[in-house]
Amino acid sequence: MARDRERDAEMDRLLRAAMADGPEGTAGACPAAEELAAYFDRALAPREREALEPHLASCERCQQTLALMATMAETPATAARAAARTPFWRFAGWRRWLIPTTALATGVILYVALKPAAVLPPDRSPDSIVATTTSETPTPLERSGVPQQLAEEAEPTPAPTAEAAPPRTKSEKAGADEAPRVRARARGETLADQSQAKAEARPFGTADAEARQGAPIAQVPELAAAPVAALPSPPSAEPEVMAEARKAQPGGGAVGVRPTRLPAAEAVAPEGAVLAGSRAAPDAAAVAPQQIRSTARPEGTQAAIVKGAGAKPFFWRLGPGARIFGSADAGRTWHLQYTGTGRLVSGSSPSPEVCWVVGDRGLVLRTTDGRTWNTVTFPEPLDLVAVLADSDRRATVHASGGRRFTTEDGGETWRE
Amino acid sequence: MRGSRAPDAADIAPALVRRLYDRAGAARWGLAEADFEASLRRSLAHRFREAPPSVREIEEYLGGLHLADLALACACARGSEAAWEHFVRDFRPALLAAASAAGPDAGRELADSLYADLFGTEERDGVRRSLFDYFHGRCSLGRWLRAVLAQRAVDRVRASRRLEPLPEPDTPGEPSVPAEPPGVDRSRRMAAVRAALAAALQRLPARDRLRLSLYYARELKLAAVGRVLGESEATVSRKLARCRAGLRRDVERRLRERHGMNDAQVADAFELACTDPAFDLARALPPE
C-alpha cells in the first residue's frame, strides 16, 4: 500500500513536470462559445460530447477558456437553471426512477438516523468571522434585542432534556467545530417566523409587504453540497425553547424552519416563551447569530451571492427585504447580518472582510469586518445594478441608466 | 424516420411554436411570435447543419432549449426595453462579477465591450447586429455570457503573448548551454521515458486526457475540474489516480519491452524524469 502511494506520488510529480505547459496552440477550428457553454452545462448529446472532447483535450485555447469559466462566479439563477435543465422524467429507462427512489431512500435514512431532532449548541467554528458573541461589537439585530436563535424542527413528542439529550451529532462525537446535521421541515409557523415577526415589530428595520411573502432563500447547489447543518442552541435553553415553541403552535404542531416567511405580528409567541432561551443569556457567548437553513431550488425572487476574496472565502447572500446573510462554511449555514428596506442586487468583495453591496434607489452598504454593515451615502436615488470594489475605500457602482460612479474615500465623496 | 431536407416552417408545427412561445413567456417582452419562431429555426439550423433532423428530433431538441433565455435574448436583440431592463437587472451584475475572474481592470473592460456588442452597436445591411443573435438556447444565457467572456479574455492574453519579445541568448546569468552536459545513459533514459509517456498519453481516451490537462496543465483544483466535466470532486480524484496508475503501468511496460530496461533501470529512469527540470512533454505531443 505504501509502495503504491509512493509510485502514485512519483507519477504525479512526473505528470506535473511533463504537462506543465499543456498542449500549445489550437487544435483545428475551436467550437463556438455556445458549444463550450453547452458542454459546461451538460447540454450536449453524448455523441456531440464525444466528438468535441478530442479537440478540447488537445487545444490550449479551449482548455484555458474552460478553466476560466470554472473559476467565474455563479449566481443562484444560473445554477438553478442549469440544474433544472434535464428533468429526471426525461431520463431513459431505469434512470427515470433513480432520482425518486434515491430521494425516498435518503428521506427514510435521515428520518431514522436523526429522530428525534435536537436543537444544538451554537456553531463555534473558528473559521467563521461572524460574531457568535454579543459582547464585542453588537450587530444591528443584537442591538435591537431581536432573539438571535432559531430552533430546529422537533418531533411531536416531548423534547429530551438537555441532560438526557443523546450525543447524536457529529460535533458532539468529534468534539470539533463541525456543525451537525439535522433535518428541518419548511412547514408551519416556526420560531424563526416568530422571531422575525418580533424583529418586524421593533424599531430597527421594517420589512416591506413583499418580504413578508418572500420566497425561500435561493440555494446555490455548489455552495451547499453537503446537507445543511443546524444551529445549535445553548443546552440550558433547549428544552424550554422547544416546549414553549410547540405550545405556541396552533394544535401543538411541530416547529419547522421557514426562513423567509414573515407571519403577522399577532402570531408572535408569548414573550416569556420563545425569547426565554436567548434572553436568558443575552450577552453570553452562547447566543448565536440567527442561522437560516438554505432551502432547495429557488422560486420567485432570486437572491444574489457574493463570494469573498481569499483562500477560504466568506459568502454573503442578498435576500428580499434588503437582508444580508453571511456564511463561513461555503453555504452550509447562513447567519443573518443585516436587514433593512429596499432591494439589494449586487455585491463585490475585494478582500476577506470587505464587501460592498448595492441596490435600488441609491442603496449602498459596506462591511469592513465581514459582519457589521453600514449604509454609505449615495448622491442620487438611482437604481444601482452592479458594484466593483478594489478595497474598502475604492469602489465603482453602475446605475441602470448606464451611469457610473466611483469613490476613493469609502463613499464620502463620489465622482461620475 | 429521418427527414431528408433541412428544417423549415413545414417541419415546425405552428402548435409547437405556440406552445414553446407560451412556455418561454416571450409575450412579456413584447416579442412577436414570428420573431421567436425565426430564432427557433436558427437554432435548429445551427444544431443540425450536417444532417437534417426528423420531426421527432426537432420536437425533442426545441423542447430541451432554454426557452426563456432564448426569448429574452431575442427580445433584447430586437431592442425591447422591458427585456433590456430585465437583462441589466438580472445578468449584468453577474456578468461583471464573472468578468472579475479575468482581472479587475481587464475584466471590467471586457465586460463593458461585451455589453456594447450585446446591445448591438454595429449595423450590417441596415440591420443592427447584436451578439445575442449567436445565442441559440442550447445552454443557459448566463453560461453563454461567461463562455463568450472567457474566450475573449483568453484571446486577449494569447494575443499579447505573441507580442512578447523572445528571450535574449547568452544573457548574463543564463548560460545557453548546460553547465554539466548530461551523460549518454542519462539522456537515453530521459528520452525513453519521454517517448513512453507521450505514447501512453496518446492512448488515453480524450476525456481522460482532458481531465489530466485541466488538472496538471491548467492547474485547476479538483472541484473546478469537476465543474467542467460534470463530475464530483471525489470522482475526479479517483479517476485521476486511476489514470496515473494506468499510465505508470503502460510506461513501465514500454520501457521494458522496447528499451530493454530491467526493474532497477525503470525505477531509475522514473526518478530521473521526475527530478529533471528540462522534462517537458508539451513539445512531444503534437496537437490533433
Short mmCIF file of C-alpha atoms in Angstrom, two decimals, chain A residues 12-337:
data_model
loop_
_atom_site.label_atom_id
_atom_site.label_comp_id
_atom_site.label_asym_id
_atom_site.label_seq_id
_atom_site.Cartn_x
_atom_site.Cartn_y
_atom_site.Cartn_z
CA ASP A 12 2.01 12.72 -10.02
CA ARG A 13 5.36 14.53 -9.97
CA LEU A 14 6.20 13.24 -13.40
CA LEU A 15 2.92 14.44 -14.87
CA ARG A 16 3.28 17.84 -13.24
CA ALA A 17 6.68 18.23 -14.82
CA ALA A 18 5.61 16.77 -18.14
CA MET A 19 2.38 18.71 -18.56
CA ALA A 20 3.42 21.99 -17.03
CA ASP A 21 2.60 23.92 -20.17
CA GLY A 22 -0.04 21.65 -21.62
CA PRO A 23 -0.73 21.49 -25.33
CA GLU A 24 0.25 24.54 -27.31
CA GLY A 25 -1.82 26.44 -29.75
CA THR A 26 -5.23 25.45 -31.04
CA ALA A 27 -6.14 22.04 -32.40
CA GLY A 28 -8.05 22.99 -35.50
CA ALA A 29 -11.19 25.11 -35.51
CA CYS A 30 -12.35 25.83 -31.99
CA PRO A 31 -16.02 25.41 -31.08
CA ALA A 32 -18.23 28.47 -30.70
CA ALA A 33 -18.87 29.91 -27.27
CA GLU A 34 -22.32 28.35 -27.14
CA GLU A 35 -20.95 24.88 -27.78
CA LEU A 36 -18.41 25.31 -24.98
CA ALA A 37 -21.13 26.65 -22.72
CA ALA A 38 -23.42 23.75 -23.64
CA TYR A 39 -20.57 21.34 -22.86
CA PHE A 40 -20.16 23.01 -19.48
CA ASP A 41 -23.91 22.84 -18.87
CA ARG A 42 -24.03 19.17 -19.84
CA ALA A 43 -26.45 20.10 -22.59
CA LEU A 44 -24.69 18.37 -25.46
CA ALA A 45 -25.88 15.00 -26.70
CA PRO A 46 -23.47 12.16 -25.81
CA ARG A 47 -22.28 11.86 -29.40
CA GLU A 48 -21.66 15.58 -29.65
CA ARG A 49 -19.69 15.48 -26.42
CA GLU A 50 -17.59 12.56 -27.61
CA ALA A 51 -16.87 14.36 -30.84
CA LEU A 52 -15.80 17.52 -29.03
CA GLU A 53 -13.59 16.08 -26.31
CA PRO A 54 -10.63 15.10 -28.54
CA HIS A 55 -10.37 18.73 -29.60
CA LEU A 56 -10.70 20.00 -26.04
CA ALA A 57 -8.05 17.55 -24.84
CA SER A 58 -5.54 18.96 -27.33
CA CYS A 59 -6.43 22.64 -27.56
CA GLU A 60 -4.75 25.14 -25.27
CA ARG A 61 -7.23 27.91 -26.11
CA CYS A 62 -10.30 25.82 -25.29
CA GLN A 63 -8.74 24.46 -22.10
CA GLN A 64 -7.89 27.96 -20.95
CA THR A 65 -11.44 29.07 -21.73
CA LEU A 66 -12.96 26.17 -19.79
CA ALA A 67 -10.57 26.79 -16.91
CA LEU A 68 -11.57 30.44 -16.76
CA MET A 69 -15.25 29.55 -16.89
CA ALA A 70 -14.73 27.16 -14.00
CA THR A 71 -13.38 29.99 -11.86
CA MET A 72 -16.05 32.50 -12.75
CA ALA A 73 -18.61 33.31 -10.13
CA GLU A 74 -22.01 31.76 -10.49
CA THR A 75 -25.32 33.15 -9.35
CA PRO A 76 -28.20 31.13 -7.98
CA ALA A 77 -30.14 31.94 -11.15
CA THR A 78 -27.69 30.24 -13.47
CA ALA A 79 -27.06 27.39 -11.10
CA ALA A 80 -30.77 26.69 -10.72
CA ARG A 81 -31.40 26.90 -14.43
CA ALA A 82 -28.51 24.55 -15.17
CA ALA A 83 -29.78 22.13 -12.56
CA ALA A 84 -33.31 22.28 -13.95
CA ARG A 85 -32.27 21.60 -17.49
CA THR A 86 -32.94 17.89 -17.63
CA PRO A 87 -35.93 16.88 -15.62
CA PHE A 88 -35.45 13.36 -14.32
CA TRP A 89 -38.58 12.09 -16.01
CA ARG A 90 -36.85 12.66 -19.31
CA PHE A 91 -34.15 10.16 -18.49
CA ALA A 92 -34.37 6.92 -20.35
CA GLY A 93 -35.17 3.53 -18.87
CA TRP A 94 -34.23 2.69 -15.32
CA ARG A 95 -32.63 6.09 -14.67
CA ARG A 96 -36.09 7.62 -14.72
CA TRP A 97 -36.73 6.01 -11.36
CA LEU A 98 -33.26 6.54 -9.94
CA ILE A 99 -33.83 10.01 -8.53
CA PRO A 100 -37.21 9.50 -6.87
CA THR A 101 -36.08 6.16 -5.43
CA THR A 102 -32.86 7.67 -4.12
CA ALA A 103 -34.74 10.62 -2.65
CA LEU A 104 -37.17 8.31 -0.89
CA ALA A 105 -34.39 6.13 0.48
CA THR A 106 -32.45 9.20 1.66
CA GLY A 107 -35.53 10.53 3.41
CA VAL A 108 -36.08 7.26 5.23
CA ILE A 109 -32.44 7.03 6.29
CA LEU A 110 -32.41 10.61 7.58
CA TYR A 111 -35.68 10.09 9.42
CA VAL A 112 -34.35 7.03 11.20
CA ALA A 113 -30.93 8.49 11.89
CA LEU A 114 -32.00 11.88 13.16
CA LYS A 115 -35.06 11.07 15.20
CA PRO A 116 -35.63 12.86 17.46
CA ALA A 117 -34.17 16.08 16.07
CA ALA A 118 -32.46 18.27 18.61
CA VAL A 119 -31.66 21.88 18.98
CA LEU A 120 -27.96 22.06 19.01
CA PRO A 121 -25.30 24.34 20.50
CA PRO A 122 -24.01 27.38 18.65
CA ASP A 123 -21.64 26.98 15.79
CA ARG A 124 -18.21 27.66 17.21
CA SER A 125 -16.26 27.21 14.05
CA PRO A 126 -13.06 29.17 14.44
CA ASP A 127 -13.16 29.88 10.72
CA SER A 128 -16.35 31.82 10.97
CA ILE A 129 -15.89 35.53 11.07
CA VAL A 130 -19.49 36.06 12.02
CA ALA A 131 -19.64 37.06 15.63
CA THR A 132 -21.08 34.43 17.88
CA THR A 133 -20.89 36.64 20.90
CA THR A 134 -22.73 39.80 21.59
CA SER A 135 -20.19 41.13 23.99
CA GLU A 136 -17.91 42.67 21.39
CA THR A 137 -19.48 44.54 18.51
CA PRO A 138 -23.23 44.00 18.53
CA THR A 139 -24.92 43.67 15.19
CA PRO A 140 -27.93 45.82 14.46
CA LEU A 141 -30.13 42.84 15.23
CA GLU A 142 -28.44 42.25 18.53
CA ARG A 143 -28.78 45.90 19.44
CA SER A 144 -32.47 45.71 18.73
CA GLY A 145 -32.79 42.81 21.10
CA VAL A 146 -34.17 40.53 18.44
CA PRO A 147 -33.84 36.95 19.54
CA GLN A 148 -30.97 35.51 17.66
CA GLN A 149 -31.70 31.86 17.88
CA LEU A 150 -33.69 29.60 15.69
CA ALA A 151 -34.99 26.33 16.95
CA GLU A 152 -34.81 23.38 14.67
CA GLU A 153 -37.69 21.18 13.95
CA ALA A 154 -38.63 18.71 16.61
CA GLU A 155 -40.74 15.63 16.52
CA PRO A 156 -44.21 15.96 18.06
CA THR A 157 -43.01 14.16 21.13
CA PRO A 158 -41.64 15.69 24.29
CA ALA A 159 -38.21 17.09 23.64
CA PRO A 160 -35.42 15.49 25.61
CA THR A 161 -33.92 17.47 28.43
CA ALA A 162 -30.50 18.87 27.97
CA GLU A 163 -29.03 16.26 30.27
CA ALA A 164 -30.84 13.42 28.57
CA ALA A 165 -30.13 14.59 25.02
CA PRO A 166 -28.24 11.81 23.29
CA PRO A 167 -24.87 12.71 21.74
CA ARG A 168 -26.16 12.20 18.25
CA THR A 169 -24.45 14.97 16.39
CA LYS A 170 -21.19 14.87 14.56
CA SER A 171 -19.80 17.80 16.52
CA GLU A 172 -20.55 16.07 19.76
CA LYS A 173 -18.92 12.89 18.56
CA ALA A 174 -15.94 14.56 17.01
CA GLY A 175 -15.74 17.21 19.66
CA ALA A 176 -14.77 19.53 16.88
CA ASP A 177 -16.18 22.61 15.22
CA GLU A 178 -18.02 20.70 12.50
CA ALA A 179 -21.70 21.54 12.73
CA PRO A 180 -24.04 18.58 12.98
CA ARG A 181 -26.68 17.60 10.53
CA VAL A 182 -30.34 17.97 11.29
CA ARG A 183 -33.48 17.76 9.37
CA ALA A 184 -35.76 20.75 9.14
CA ARG A 185 -39.21 20.90 7.67
CA ALA A 186 -40.31 24.04 5.92
CA ARG A 187 -43.89 23.99 7.08
CA GLY A 188 -45.95 25.65 9.67
CA GLU A 189 -45.26 28.65 11.79
CA THR A 190 -41.90 28.48 13.37
CA LEU A 191 -39.71 30.08 15.92
CA ALA A 192 -37.98 31.72 13.00
CA ASP A 193 -41.27 33.25 11.93
CA GLN A 194 -41.98 34.39 15.43
CA SER A 195 -38.51 35.84 15.79
CA GLN A 196 -38.90 37.60 12.51
CA ALA A 197 -42.25 38.96 13.50
CA LYS A 198 -40.66 40.31 16.63
CA ALA A 199 -37.99 41.89 14.54
CA GLU A 200 -40.62 43.49 12.37
CA ALA A 201 -42.38 44.92 15.39
CA ARG A 202 -39.23 46.59 16.66
CA PRO A 203 -37.90 49.98 15.58
CA PHE A 204 -34.91 48.57 13.74
CA GLY A 205 -35.64 47.68 10.14
CA THR A 206 -39.03 47.17 8.62
CA ALA A 207 -39.72 44.54 6.02
CA ASP A 208 -41.98 45.52 3.20
CA ALA A 209 -45.02 43.54 2.14
CA GLU A 210 -43.06 41.69 -0.48
CA ALA A 211 -40.56 40.47 2.09
CA ARG A 212 -43.36 39.19 4.28
CA GLN A 213 -44.40 36.98 1.46
CA GLY A 214 -40.83 36.45 0.39
CA ALA A 215 -39.77 33.35 -1.47
CA PRO A 216 -37.45 30.82 0.09
CA ILE A 217 -33.84 31.79 0.08
CA ALA A 218 -32.16 30.67 -3.08
CA GLN A 219 -29.72 27.85 -2.72
CA VAL A 220 -26.52 27.65 -4.72
CA PRO A 221 -26.06 23.92 -5.20
CA GLU A 222 -22.30 24.07 -5.46
CA LEU A 223 -22.06 26.06 -2.27
CA ALA A 224 -24.34 23.80 -0.31
CA ALA A 225 -23.24 20.39 -1.45
CA ALA A 226 -23.49 18.88 1.99
CA PRO A 227 -26.67 18.73 3.98
CA VAL A 228 -27.12 21.96 5.86
CA ALA A 229 -26.12 21.97 9.45
CA ALA A 230 -28.39 23.19 12.14
CA LEU A 231 -27.82 25.99 14.54
CA PRO A 232 -27.36 24.54 17.93
CA SER A 233 -28.77 26.31 20.96
CA PRO A 234 -27.40 26.70 24.44
CA PRO A 235 -28.04 23.40 26.16
CA SER A 236 -29.74 25.05 29.10
CA ALA A 237 -32.28 26.79 26.85
CA GLU A 238 -33.07 23.87 24.62
CA PRO A 239 -35.99 22.10 26.27
CA GLU A 240 -37.66 25.31 27.40
CA VAL A 241 -37.48 26.93 23.98
CA MET A 242 -38.69 23.86 22.16
CA ALA A 243 -41.51 23.13 24.57
CA GLU A 244 -42.76 26.70 24.57
CA ALA A 245 -42.48 26.92 20.82
CA ARG A 246 -44.62 23.85 20.43
CA LYS A 247 -47.19 25.30 22.80
CA ALA A 248 -47.29 28.38 20.63
CA GLN A 249 -48.13 26.37 17.56
CA PRO A 250 -51.79 26.03 16.68
CA GLY A 251 -52.74 22.48 17.52
CA GLY A 252 -49.30 21.90 19.01
CA GLY A 253 -47.80 21.22 15.65
CA ALA A 254 -44.14 20.64 15.06
CA VAL A 255 -41.76 23.52 14.83
CA GLY A 256 -40.25 23.95 11.46
CA VAL A 257 -37.93 26.33 9.76
CA ARG A 258 -39.24 28.61 7.10
CA PRO A 259 -36.67 31.34 7.00
CA THR A 260 -38.22 33.87 4.73
CA ARG A 261 -41.86 33.70 5.72
CA LEU A 262 -42.84 36.55 7.97
CA PRO A 263 -46.13 35.99 9.77
CA ALA A 264 -48.40 38.65 11.14
CA ALA A 265 -47.46 40.21 14.43
CA GLU A 266 -50.30 38.54 16.32
CA ALA A 267 -48.68 35.19 15.68
CA VAL A 268 -45.72 36.06 17.86
CA ALA A 269 -45.20 33.68 20.72
CA PRO A 270 -45.61 34.88 24.28
CA GLU A 271 -42.71 36.97 25.49
CA GLY A 272 -41.63 34.59 28.11
CA ALA A 273 -41.61 31.63 25.79
CA VAL A 274 -39.74 31.95 22.57
CA LEU A 275 -37.35 34.54 23.85
CA ALA A 276 -36.55 32.72 27.04
CA GLY A 277 -33.58 30.92 25.64
CA SER A 278 -31.86 33.86 24.11
CA ARG A 279 -32.86 36.33 26.77
CA ALA A 280 -31.53 34.07 29.43
CA ALA A 281 -28.06 34.86 28.19
CA PRO A 282 -28.30 37.97 26.05
CA ASP A 283 -24.65 38.81 26.22
CA ALA A 284 -23.29 35.34 26.62
CA ALA A 285 -21.13 33.57 24.12
CA ALA A 286 -23.90 31.02 23.79
CA VAL A 287 -26.23 33.41 21.96
CA ALA A 288 -25.64 32.60 18.37
CA PRO A 289 -26.44 34.70 15.37
CA GLN A 290 -29.60 33.75 13.59
CA GLN A 291 -28.96 30.90 11.25
CA ILE A 292 -31.11 30.05 8.32
CA ARG A 293 -31.17 26.80 6.50
CA SER A 294 -30.88 27.10 2.80
CA THR A 295 -33.93 25.70 1.13
CA ALA A 296 -33.92 23.82 -2.08
CA ARG A 297 -34.49 25.10 -5.59
CA PRO A 298 -35.16 28.82 -5.67
CA GLU A 299 -38.56 30.07 -6.63
CA GLY A 300 -39.80 33.55 -7.18
CA THR A 301 -37.29 36.18 -6.23
CA GLN A 302 -33.70 35.18 -6.74
CA ALA A 303 -31.04 36.25 -4.28
CA ALA A 304 -27.50 37.21 -5.30
CA ILE A 305 -24.49 35.54 -3.79
CA VAL A 306 -21.30 37.49 -3.19
CA LYS A 307 -18.16 35.49 -2.76
CA GLY A 308 -15.44 36.98 -0.64
CA ALA A 309 -11.78 37.07 -1.53
CA GLY A 310 -9.14 34.86 0.00
CA ALA A 311 -8.26 31.21 0.19
CA LYS A 312 -11.24 30.34 2.42
CA PRO A 313 -13.77 32.82 1.17
CA PHE A 314 -16.70 34.09 3.13
CA PHE A 315 -20.03 34.18 1.29
CA TRP A 316 -22.80 36.71 1.54
CA ARG A 317 -26.29 36.23 0.27
CA LEU A 318 -28.59 39.10 -0.59
CA GLY A 319 -32.19 38.31 0.23
CA PRO A 320 -35.54 40.05 -0.05
CA GLY A 321 -36.21 42.96 2.25
CA ALA A 322 -32.64 44.19 1.94
CA ARG A 323 -31.38 41.31 4.03
CA ILE A 324 -27.82 40.11 4.02
CA PHE A 325 -26.83 36.66 5.21
CA GLY A 326 -23.28 35.52 5.74
CA SER A 327 -21.75 32.08 5.55
CA ALA A 328 -18.31 31.00 6.64
CA ASP A 329 -18.73 27.38 5.59
CA ALA A 330 -19.40 27.66 1.91
CA GLY A 331 -23.14 27.97 2.21
CA ARG A 332 -23.91 25.15 4.61
CA THR A 333 -25.17 27.58 7.22
CA TRP A 334 -26.14 31.22 6.93
CA HIS A 335 -26.21 33.98 9.52
CA LEU A 336 -28.47 36.96 9.20
CA GLN A 337 -26.24 40.02 9.36
#
